[in-house]
Amino acid sequence: MHTTEPTNDQIQSEKIYRQMGLNDEEYSSVVELLGRKPNLTETGIFGVMWSEHCSYKNSKPLLSLFPVDGPDVLQGPGEGAGVVDIGDGYAVVFKVESHNHPSAIEPYQGAATGVGGILRDIFSMGARPIAVLNSLRFGPLSGNAAAKRTRYLFGHVVAGIAGYGNCIGVPTVGGEVCFDQCYTGNPLVNAMGVGVLRHDQLQHGRAEGAGKSVIYVGASTGRDGIHGATFASEELNEDSDEKRPAVQVGDPFMGKLLIEACLEVYQSGALYSVQDMGAAGLTCSSTEMSYKGGMGMELNLDLVPQRAENMSAYEIMLSESQERMLFVANPGREEEIFSICKKWDVPAVTVGQVIEEPVLRLNHHGVAAAELSLVAVCGSTPVYQRESIIPETVLNRQKESGLDWDVPEDLTDVFKLLIQTPELASKSWVYQQYDFMVRTNTSVRPGSDAAVVRVEGTNKSLAMSIDGNSRYVFLDPKTGGRCAVAEAARNVVCSGGRPLAITDGLNFGNPEKPEIFWQLEQAVSGMSEACSYLNLPVVGGNVSLYNETEGEAVYPTPVVGAVGLIEDNAYTTSQFFQKSGDVLFLLGETKEELGGGAYQQMQTGKISGMPPELDLEKERQLQQAVLENIRRGNVVSAHDLSHGGLSLALLTSCTEQMGISVVLKSDLRPDVVLFSESQSRILLSVSEEKESEIVSSMLQYKVPCVQIGKVVKERFEISFNGTKIIYSELNLLRDLWQNAIAMEMEFSV
Amino acid sequence: MMRCAVIVFPGSNCDSDLYKAANSVEGMEAEYLWYTSESLEGYDAVLLPGGFSYGDALRAGALASQAPVLKALRRAADSGVYILGICNGFQILTECGLLPGALHRNSGLRFICDTVNLEVVNTDICFTSGYSRGAKQIRLPIAHGEGNYTCDTDTLRKLEDNAQIVFRYSGNNPNGSLAGIAGISNSKGNVLGMMPHPERAMAEWMGSSDGRILFESLMMRT
């Protein structure tokens, strides 16, 4: 049995509201807004709804910088996920969501419910989920005291994503994984969901029309995940393990049934509106739906299906139990909804109704458990303009040289070491645990720049990618922000897609620290610039702050999910070489830019100097040129140059049989040419007869273009100014590259 | 026209893939059939899809093997109706006893999604006759956590003697399966269970079209 709840006075005098995430000023404004002291349930509701996770109170002023509109945007930020038109009466729905803190303490469930949560955002919009991607960050897999735990976190996060995604039957088609010391205590787990709907299936989350039934659908409510959103909005510390009960537990089987039941309910026309119960569960869905509709809602909590005994109103409202949705039914159509849900074995029960008065009214055991003005809860969220300071350390680090070592004697050896760093090694150990083929629409699998998924019922495909290089952002947040957007779009272009829009996941430290807020401000400003220049509206996203352990923040880590439209399946392109004899072109300019790069990190164990610069006009020209040539059928393979530069791009374009013979000439150092991470560069392979067409087309677009060699069978050789600098059997290199992560995971002690 | 039923269990997730694949074969017509159906009258073939029926509760395929449609499935098997179980469908067929043996957790203890090389060992049954014309080495996708086939020595001998081993992993054995077994049939050859997914290999853009031959063979029923 639970103990008696604190009284309204105790909540104030003992400052119990602080445990629910409200600070003293916020609590005072709650009292002022209500004209009285809130009870425990009410305090909890304000606590979650005013958390950063739900209210964006620290990031709102910055997020308003993002361009959100575009000719194809059907739904921007504000609903479950963004929606963009793709023609033929179809639209794509996508969004990224973080599950960092849950994954830090309970990696399997934390990651699994991250996938479940983002999928509910997608199908709550009316779409069938067609793909999941993820962006992961961990500490180093070996070499420090925490490495064993890091391997545990990494292994279980991957298993959690696999366990949920594979079972629910949505392919996990792509993503990225990076490793750095700064993520040791606070790994990042961002999941991106993508769905497709017909325009007439688009759902909304507004509760309108007094008297309409409010129906609770899905799994029963338990004590898991209570105050998860608040937990997500504070720093991790040694007590965080005690927050394990704040982590939700996922049931992908129920998730699968819920998807099918919801999609069938949408088809029936019996539904008026819907929102998923994600962060802040029943609280967030009921208050947001009513507030958006300009109405109120009355709920009888006794009717809410419960899996634990004697749950209090506070627990019911704050639980983040998974696989639950809130429906508002069209009048008189409730029975249709019940019968569809029954067919799928999904519980569905009327728990209340929409009311005229704009309040949330909760009844529990026959008494009023809460009565809150929705204007107070949803319309009076505090907004903070945080202080921002450029840290001295950043300026000093930028002044350091990015290259203060001599050219290594044996570059083949250096290359072999570099391709085995977990950062650059093949991620096949990860993605082979994901079913990336289910639904049989995946035409480009994980391992290429962007994954490509066909849109059933059309001759079109969607290219999708998620990216972000936090080392660049750490060195210079503004440039890093621009690079993140540009790279995500470039990946999509390399697959033959016209980038439509992006979704962003902003993972930063504590915004109350001026130097952290400076990072956030600069990164968002860089991202906005790139989005405006490249015509990429931001249609939704997620902000995860307070990613700190014992006061140390992670690198500022904005990740960008981009989706592009491939207008004809025939344009679908991957990064992989196809035919021996094909000609290799390097597009773009290579400069001495090693700052924040994988080579610098390996050589010096740290990062310094400035990150690669990004000229948005050059980027746009490059993307247009490559897309145009792909559409003309001039391109066999296209690969964006990123981590590890040209040498890595060459290796990762090779297949079991297809290698390269490359001849480089330059005034730069050979290691710079191999490993520089200069932006706006793409590697193409084209058939011999298209060679001259590529050259003249690139001239037209003013894109620097050099023929650097050919695709050959089974060898991997690069010469520089007449000397061979990398020479190896292709299979040897590929084995090292492909097995490195498995070796770390299975043989590290 | 060959009429096929694709059985949908709660948690099946390759049902639509199988439906699309079968309907893309000329002369074949597939429809969905809910797991509560008590009759399979009028169907020439029954297709059990992959996925996670009942969320793999208890054991993969264990609960689905008790579903109402299974009674009808046993009768259909007896009367010579063609039955194909893929991945979770194979697990259901071993759980319900229509095929011998069991599928354990992969030896590496991880889910594996990949495209693998297979040898078509028996090209004499209706599902595989088409492979006799070309190379018996084919490539099909796999995606499973519990595909490690096992059975006792007597059963293995019987499977070998009766030519019931239909597919074997060729080269690398991805999941530790006994004798590299990837798919087996019953002794009459009208029930086939396999871990690889032919429905995921219907066209070159998918990475392989070797799965199409299986559906075409079934359609020809030679």
Coordinates of C-alpha atoms in Angstrom, one line a residue, chain A residues 36-506:
Chain A
R36 CA -4.4 28.4 -5.0
K37 CA -1.8 25.8 -4.1
P38 CA -1.8 22.7 -6.4
N39 CA -2.2 19.2 -5.0
L40 CA 0.3 16.4 -5.7
T41 CA -1.2 15.3 -8.9
E42 CA -1.6 18.8 -10.2
T43 CA 2.0 19.7 -9.2
G44 CA 3.2 16.6 -11.1
I45 CA 1.3 17.6 -14.2
F46 CA 2.9 21.0 -14.2
G47 CA 6.3 19.4 -13.5
V48 CA 6.2 17.3 -16.6
M49 CA 4.4 19.7 -18.9
W50 CA 6.9 22.4 -18.0
S51 CA 10.0 20.2 -18.3
E52 CA 12.3 20.9 -21.2
H53 CA 11.3 17.7 -22.8
C54 CA 7.7 18.7 -23.2
S55 CA 7.9 22.5 -23.2
Y56 CA 11.2 23.4 -24.9
K57 CA 11.4 26.3 -22.4
N58 CA 15.1 26.7 -22.8
S59 CA 15.3 26.1 -26.5
K60 CA 12.1 27.7 -27.9
P61 CA 13.7 31.1 -28.6
L62 CA 16.4 29.3 -30.7
L63 CA 14.2 26.9 -32.4
S64 CA 12.2 29.8 -33.9
L65 CA 15.3 30.4 -36.1
F66 CA 14.6 27.3 -38.1
P67 CA 12.8 27.7 -41.4
V68 CA 9.7 25.5 -41.1
D69 CA 7.7 26.2 -44.2
G70 CA 8.1 25.1 -47.8
P71 CA 5.9 24.4 -50.7
D72 CA 5.7 20.7 -49.9
V73 CA 5.3 20.9 -46.2
L74 CA 1.8 19.7 -45.1
Q75 CA 2.6 19.7 -41.3
G76 CA 5.5 21.4 -39.6
P77 CA 6.6 21.2 -36.0
G78 CA 3.9 21.0 -33.4
E79 CA 2.1 17.7 -34.1
G80 CA 3.5 14.2 -33.5
A81 CA 5.8 14.4 -36.6
G82 CA 6.3 16.5 -39.7
V83 CA 4.5 15.7 -42.9
V84 CA 5.8 16.5 -46.4
D85 CA 4.1 15.9 -49.8
I86 CA 5.7 13.4 -52.2
G87 CA 3.2 13.6 -55.0
D88 CA 0.7 11.0 -56.3
G89 CA -1.5 11.8 -53.2
Y90 CA 1.1 10.5 -50.8
A91 CA 3.1 12.2 -48.1
V92 CA 6.1 11.2 -45.9
V93 CA 6.0 11.6 -42.2
F94 CA 9.2 11.6 -40.1
K95 CA 10.8 12.7 -36.9
V96 CA 13.8 12.1 -34.6
E97 CA 13.4 11.5 -30.9
S98 CA 16.0 11.0 -28.2
H99 CA 16.1 8.3 -25.4
N100 CA 19.4 9.2 -23.9
H101 CA 18.9 9.1 -20.2
P102 CA 16.8 5.9 -20.1
S103 CA 19.4 4.2 -22.2
A104 CA 22.2 5.3 -19.9
I105 CA 20.8 3.3 -17.0
E106 CA 18.7 0.6 -18.7
P107 CA 20.1 0.3 -22.2
Y108 CA 18.0 -2.5 -23.6
Q109 CA 14.6 -1.0 -22.6
G110 CA 15.8 2.5 -23.0
A111 CA 16.6 2.0 -26.6
A112 CA 13.7 -0.3 -27.3
T113 CA 11.1 2.2 -26.0
G114 CA 12.9 4.9 -28.0
V115 CA 12.0 3.0 -31.1
G116 CA 8.5 2.3 -29.9
G117 CA 8.0 6.0 -29.0
I118 CA 9.1 7.4 -32.3
L119 CA 7.0 4.8 -34.2
R120 CA 3.9 6.0 -32.3
D121 CA 4.7 9.5 -33.3
I122 CA 4.7 8.4 -36.9
F123 CA 1.5 6.3 -36.9
S124 CA -0.4 8.8 -34.7
M125 CA -0.2 11.0 -37.8
G126 CA -2.0 8.4 -39.8
A127 CA 1.0 7.0 -41.5
R128 CA 2.2 3.4 -41.8
P129 CA 5.8 3.3 -40.5
I130 CA 8.1 2.2 -43.3
A131 CA 11.6 2.6 -41.7
V132 CA 13.6 3.4 -38.6
L133 CA 17.0 4.8 -38.4
N134 CA 19.2 5.6 -35.4
S135 CA 22.1 7.7 -34.3
L136 CA 24.1 6.4 -31.4
R137 CA 27.0 7.7 -29.4
F138 CA 29.1 5.8 -26.8
G139 CA 32.4 6.1 -25.0
P140 CA 35.4 4.2 -26.3
L141 CA 35.0 0.4 -26.5
S142 CA 38.4 -0.2 -25.0
G143 CA 41.3 1.5 -23.3
N144 CA 39.7 3.0 -20.3
A145 CA 38.2 1.8 -17.0
A146 CA 34.6 2.3 -18.1
A147 CA 35.1 0.4 -21.4
K148 CA 33.5 -2.8 -20.1
R149 CA 30.4 -0.9 -19.1
T150 CA 30.5 0.9 -22.4
R151 CA 30.5 -2.4 -24.3
Y152 CA 27.6 -3.5 -22.2
L153 CA 25.7 -0.3 -23.0
F154 CA 26.5 -0.5 -26.7
G155 CA 25.6 -4.2 -27.0
H156 CA 22.4 -3.8 -25.1
V157 CA 21.3 -0.6 -26.9
V158 CA 21.8 -2.3 -30.3
A159 CA 19.9 -5.4 -29.0
G160 CA 17.1 -3.2 -27.7
I161 CA 16.7 -1.5 -31.0
A162 CA 16.8 -4.9 -32.7
G163 CA 14.4 -6.5 -30.2
Y164 CA 11.8 -3.9 -30.7
G165 CA 12.2 -3.0 -34.4
N166 CA 12.5 -6.6 -35.6
C167 CA 9.5 -7.7 -33.7
I168 CA 7.2 -4.8 -34.7
G169 CA 8.1 -5.4 -38.3
V170 CA 9.5 -2.0 -39.3
P171 CA 12.9 -2.2 -41.0
T172 CA 15.8 -0.5 -39.4
V173 CA 17.5 0.7 -42.5
G174 CA 20.3 3.0 -41.4
G175 CA 22.0 5.1 -38.9
E176 CA 25.4 6.0 -37.5
V177 CA 27.4 5.1 -34.4
C178 CA 30.3 7.2 -33.1
F179 CA 32.6 6.6 -30.1
D180 CA 34.2 9.3 -28.0
Q181 CA 35.3 9.7 -24.4
C182 CA 32.8 12.5 -23.8
Y183 CA 29.9 10.0 -24.1
T184 CA 31.2 7.5 -21.6
G185 CA 28.7 8.3 -18.8
N186 CA 26.0 9.7 -21.0
P187 CA 25.5 7.8 -24.2
L188 CA 23.2 9.2 -26.9
V189 CA 20.4 7.2 -28.4
N190 CA 18.4 9.0 -31.1
A191 CA 15.8 7.2 -33.2
M192 CA 14.2 8.4 -36.3
G193 CA 11.0 7.1 -37.7
V194 CA 9.7 7.4 -41.2
G195 CA 6.2 6.7 -42.4
V196 CA 4.0 7.1 -45.5
L197 CA 0.4 8.1 -45.7
R198 CA -2.2 9.1 -48.3
H199 CA -3.2 12.7 -47.8
D200 CA -6.7 11.8 -46.9
Q201 CA -5.4 9.6 -44.0
L202 CA -3.6 12.5 -42.2
Q203 CA -4.7 12.6 -38.6
H204 CA -4.6 15.4 -36.1
G205 CA -4.5 15.7 -32.4
R206 CA -7.2 18.3 -31.6
A207 CA -10.0 17.5 -29.3
E208 CA -12.9 19.4 -30.6
G209 CA -16.7 19.2 -30.0
A210 CA -18.0 18.9 -26.5
G211 CA -19.5 15.5 -25.7
K212 CA -17.2 13.5 -27.9
S213 CA -15.9 10.3 -26.2
V214 CA -12.3 10.1 -25.1
I215 CA -11.1 6.5 -25.6
Y216 CA -8.0 5.0 -24.0
V217 CA -6.4 2.5 -26.4
G218 CA -3.5 0.1 -25.8
A219 CA -1.5 -1.4 -23.0
S220 CA -2.6 -0.9 -19.4
T221 CA -1.1 1.7 -17.2
G222 CA 1.6 0.6 -14.7
R223 CA 4.1 2.3 -12.5
D224 CA 6.9 2.3 -15.1
G225 CA 8.3 5.5 -16.5
I226 CA 6.7 7.8 -13.9
H227 CA 8.2 11.2 -14.4
G228 CA 10.4 10.0 -17.3
A229 CA 10.2 13.3 -19.1
T230 CA 11.4 15.1 -16.0
F231 CA 14.2 12.6 -15.6
A232 CA 15.2 13.3 -19.2
S233 CA 15.5 16.9 -18.4
E234 CA 18.1 16.8 -15.6
E235 CA 21.8 15.8 -15.4
L236 CA 22.9 12.3 -14.7
N237 CA 24.7 11.6 -11.5
E238 CA 25.6 8.8 -9.1
D239 CA 22.0 8.6 -7.9
S240 CA 20.7 8.1 -11.4
D241 CA 20.6 4.4 -11.1
E242 CA 17.8 4.8 -8.6
K243 CA 15.8 6.3 -11.4
R244 CA 15.6 3.0 -13.0
P245 CA 11.8 2.9 -12.3
A246 CA 11.6 6.0 -14.4
V247 CA 12.6 3.9 -17.4
Q248 CA 9.7 2.5 -19.4
V249 CA 9.4 -1.1 -20.5
G250 CA 8.5 -1.9 -24.1
D251 CA 6.3 -4.6 -25.6
P252 CA 6.8 -4.6 -29.3
F253 CA 4.1 -7.3 -29.8
M254 CA 1.5 -4.9 -28.3
G255 CA 3.2 -2.2 -30.4
K256 CA 2.6 -4.2 -33.6
L257 CA -1.1 -4.9 -32.7
L258 CA -1.5 -1.2 -31.8
I259 CA -0.2 -0.1 -35.2
E260 CA -2.5 -2.4 -37.1
A261 CA -5.5 -1.5 -34.9
C262 CA -4.9 2.2 -35.3
L263 CA -4.4 2.1 -39.1
E264 CA -7.7 0.1 -39.4
V265 CA -9.5 2.5 -37.1
Y266 CA -8.3 5.5 -39.3
Q267 CA -9.6 3.7 -42.4
S268 CA -13.1 3.3 -40.7
G269 CA -13.6 7.0 -40.3
A270 CA -14.9 6.5 -36.8
L271 CA -12.0 8.5 -35.3
Y272 CA -12.0 12.3 -34.8
S273 CA -8.5 12.8 -33.5
V274 CA -5.6 11.0 -31.9
Q275 CA -2.4 11.5 -30.0
D276 CA 0.0 9.0 -28.7
M277 CA 0.9 8.7 -25.0
G278 CA 4.6 9.3 -25.1
A279 CA 6.5 11.5 -22.8
A280 CA 4.3 12.5 -19.8
G281 CA 1.8 9.8 -20.9
L282 CA -1.9 10.5 -20.2
T283 CA -1.1 14.0 -18.9
C284 CA 0.6 15.2 -22.1
S285 CA -1.9 13.6 -24.5
S286 CA -5.1 14.8 -22.7
T287 CA -3.9 18.4 -22.0
E288 CA -2.3 19.0 -25.4
M289 CA -5.3 17.5 -27.4
S290 CA -7.8 19.7 -25.4
Y291 CA -5.6 22.8 -25.5
K292 CA -5.0 22.5 -29.3
G293 CA -8.8 22.1 -29.8
G294 CA -9.6 25.1 -27.6
M295 CA -11.6 22.7 -25.4
G296 CA -11.4 20.9 -22.1
M297 CA -11.4 17.2 -21.1
E298 CA -13.0 15.3 -18.2
L299 CA -11.5 11.9 -17.4
N300 CA -12.6 9.3 -14.9
L301 CA -9.3 7.7 -13.9
D302 CA -11.1 4.6 -12.4
L303 CA -11.8 3.6 -16.0
V304 CA -8.1 3.7 -17.1
P305 CA -6.9 0.1 -17.5
Q306 CA -4.3 -0.5 -14.8
R307 CA -1.7 -3.3 -14.4
A308 CA -0.7 -2.4 -10.8
E309 CA -2.9 -2.2 -7.8
N310 CA -3.9 0.9 -5.9
M311 CA -2.4 3.3 -8.3
S312 CA -2.9 6.9 -7.3
A313 CA -4.2 9.6 -9.6
Y314 CA -0.6 11.0 -9.6
E315 CA 0.8 7.7 -10.8
I316 CA -1.9 7.1 -13.4
M317 CA -1.3 10.6 -14.9
L318 CA 2.5 10.5 -14.8
S319 CA 3.1 6.9 -15.9
E320 CA 4.9 6.5 -19.2
S321 CA 3.8 3.0 -19.8
Q322 CA 4.3 2.2 -23.4
E323 CA 2.0 1.3 -26.4
R324 CA -0.9 3.6 -25.4
M325 CA -2.9 6.0 -27.5
L326 CA -5.7 8.5 -26.7
F327 CA -8.5 8.7 -29.2
V328 CA -11.4 11.2 -29.6
A329 CA -14.2 9.4 -31.4
N330 CA -16.7 10.7 -33.9
P331 CA -20.1 10.8 -32.1
G332 CA -21.9 7.5 -32.2
R333 CA -19.0 5.6 -33.8
E334 CA -17.4 4.3 -30.6
E335 CA -18.6 0.7 -31.1
E336 CA -16.7 0.5 -34.4
I337 CA -13.5 1.5 -32.7
F338 CA -14.1 -1.1 -30.0
S339 CA -14.7 -3.9 -32.4
I340 CA -11.6 -3.1 -34.5
C341 CA -9.5 -3.0 -31.3
K342 CA -11.1 -6.2 -30.1
K343 CA -10.1 -7.9 -33.4
W344 CA -6.5 -7.0 -32.7
D345 CA -6.7 -7.9 -29.0
V346 CA -6.0 -4.3 -28.1
P347 CA -7.8 -2.9 -25.0
A348 CA -9.9 0.1 -25.7
V349 CA -12.2 1.8 -23.2
T350 CA -14.0 5.2 -22.9
V351 CA -12.4 7.1 -20.1
G352 CA -14.0 10.5 -20.4
Q353 CA -15.3 13.2 -22.7
V354 CA -14.4 16.5 -24.4
I355 CA -15.9 19.4 -22.5
E356 CA -16.6 23.0 -23.4
E357 CA -14.8 24.5 -20.4
P358 CA -11.0 24.7 -21.1
V359 CA -9.9 22.7 -18.1
L360 CA -8.6 19.3 -17.4
R361 CA -10.8 17.7 -14.8
L362 CA -9.8 14.4 -13.3
N363 CA -12.0 12.2 -11.1
H364 CA -10.6 9.3 -9.1
H365 CA -12.5 7.1 -6.6
G366 CA -15.4 9.5 -6.8
V367 CA -13.6 12.6 -5.8
A368 CA -12.0 15.4 -7.9
A369 CA -8.3 14.6 -8.3
A370 CA -7.4 17.6 -10.3
E371 CA -8.9 20.6 -12.0
L372 CA -6.5 22.7 -14.0
S373 CA -6.9 25.5 -16.5
L374 CA -5.3 24.4 -19.7
V375 CA -4.2 27.9 -20.4
A376 CA -2.2 27.6 -17.2
V377 CA -0.7 24.1 -18.0
C378 CA -0.1 24.5 -21.8
G379 CA -0.3 28.1 -22.5
S380 CA 1.7 29.6 -19.7
T381 CA 4.9 27.6 -20.0
P382 CA 7.9 29.6 -18.9
V383 CA 10.4 30.5 -21.6
Y384 CA 14.0 31.2 -20.7
Q385 CA 16.4 33.4 -22.6
R386 CA 19.6 31.8 -21.2
E387 CA 22.8 33.6 -20.9
S388 CA 25.5 32.8 -23.5
I389 CA 29.2 33.1 -23.2
I390 CA 32.0 32.0 -25.6
P391 CA 34.3 29.9 -23.5
E392 CA 37.9 30.9 -23.5
T393 CA 38.9 27.3 -23.9
V394 CA 37.1 27.1 -27.2
L395 CA 38.9 30.1 -28.6
N396 CA 42.3 28.7 -27.4
R397 CA 41.5 25.3 -28.9
Q398 CA 40.6 26.9 -32.2
K399 CA 44.0 28.7 -32.3
E400 CA 45.9 25.4 -31.9
S401 CA 47.3 23.8 -35.0
G402 CA 45.2 21.0 -36.6
L403 CA 48.3 19.4 -37.9
D404 CA 51.5 19.3 -35.8
W405 CA 53.1 16.0 -36.7
D406 CA 55.2 14.8 -39.6
V407 CA 54.0 12.7 -42.4
P408 CA 54.1 9.1 -41.1
E409 CA 56.6 6.9 -43.0
D410 CA 54.2 4.0 -43.8
L411 CA 50.8 5.4 -44.7
T412 CA 49.5 1.9 -45.4
D413 CA 50.0 1.1 -41.8
V414 CA 48.3 4.3 -40.7
F415 CA 45.4 3.5 -43.0
K416 CA 45.1 0.0 -41.6
L417 CA 44.9 1.4 -38.0
L418 CA 42.5 4.1 -39.0
I419 CA 40.0 1.8 -40.6
Q420 CA 40.0 -0.3 -37.5
T421 CA 39.0 2.5 -35.2
P422 CA 35.4 1.8 -34.1
E423 CA 34.6 5.3 -35.4
L424 CA 35.5 4.4 -39.0
A425 CA 35.1 0.6 -38.9
S426 CA 32.2 -1.1 -40.7
K427 CA 29.1 -1.0 -38.6
S428 CA 27.9 -4.4 -40.0
W429 CA 28.2 -5.8 -36.5
V430 CA 25.4 -3.4 -35.6
Y431 CA 23.1 -3.4 -38.6
Q432 CA 23.2 -7.2 -39.1
Q433 CA 21.2 -7.4 -35.9
Y434 CA 18.5 -5.3 -37.4
D435 CA 15.9 -6.7 -39.8
F436 CA 16.5 -4.1 -42.6
M437 CA 14.5 -5.9 -45.2
V438 CA 11.1 -6.6 -43.7
R439 CA 8.2 -5.1 -45.7
T440 CA 10.4 -5.8 -48.8
N441 CA 10.7 -2.3 -50.0
T442 CA 14.4 -1.7 -49.0
S443 CA 16.4 -1.1 -52.2
V444 CA 19.6 0.3 -50.6
R445 CA 20.6 -1.4 -47.4
P446 CA 22.4 -0.1 -44.4
G447 CA 26.1 0.7 -45.1
S448 CA 25.6 3.1 -48.0
D449 CA 25.3 6.9 -47.5
A450 CA 21.5 6.9 -47.3
A451 CA 19.1 4.0 -47.2
V452 CA 16.5 3.8 -49.9
V453 CA 13.0 2.5 -49.3
R454 CA 10.4 2.2 -52.1
V455 CA 7.0 3.7 -51.8
E456 CA 4.4 1.1 -52.5
G457 CA 1.9 2.0 -55.1
T458 CA 4.2 4.4 -56.8
N459 CA 7.4 4.3 -58.9
K460 CA 9.1 6.5 -56.3
S461 CA 11.4 5.9 -53.4
L462 CA 12.6 7.7 -50.3
A463 CA 16.2 8.2 -49.4
M464 CA 16.9 8.7 -45.8
S465 CA 19.9 9.5 -43.7
I466 CA 20.8 10.6 -40.2
D467 CA 24.1 12.3 -39.4
G468 CA 26.1 14.7 -37.2
N469 CA 29.7 15.1 -36.5
S470 CA 29.9 16.4 -32.9
R471 CA 33.7 16.9 -33.0
Y472 CA 33.2 19.7 -35.6
V473 CA 30.5 21.2 -33.4
F474 CA 32.7 21.1 -30.4
L475 CA 35.5 22.9 -32.2
D476 CA 33.2 25.5 -33.8
P477 CA 29.5 25.0 -33.1
K478 CA 28.3 27.2 -36.0
T479 CA 30.4 25.5 -38.7
G480 CA 29.6 22.1 -37.1
G481 CA 25.9 22.9 -37.3
R482 CA 26.1 23.8 -41.0
C483 CA 28.2 20.7 -41.7
A484 CA 25.6 18.4 -40.1
V485 CA 22.8 19.7 -42.3
A486 CA 24.9 19.7 -45.4
E487 CA 26.1 16.2 -44.9
A488 CA 22.7 14.7 -44.3
A489 CA 21.4 16.4 -47.4
R490 CA 24.5 15.3 -49.4
N491 CA 24.0 11.7 -48.3
V492 CA 20.4 11.8 -49.7
V493 CA 21.6 13.4 -52.9
C494 CA 24.2 10.6 -53.4
S495 CA 21.4 8.1 -53.3
G496 CA 19.5 9.9 -56.1
G497 CA 17.1 11.8 -53.8
R498 CA 16.1 15.4 -53.8
P499 CA 16.3 16.5 -50.2
L500 CA 12.8 17.4 -49.0
A501 CA 13.2 18.5 -45.4
I502 CA 15.0 17.6 -42.2
T503 CA 14.3 16.7 -38.6
D504 CA 16.8 17.5 -35.9
G505 CA 17.8 16.0 -32.7
L506 CA 19.7 18.5 -30.5

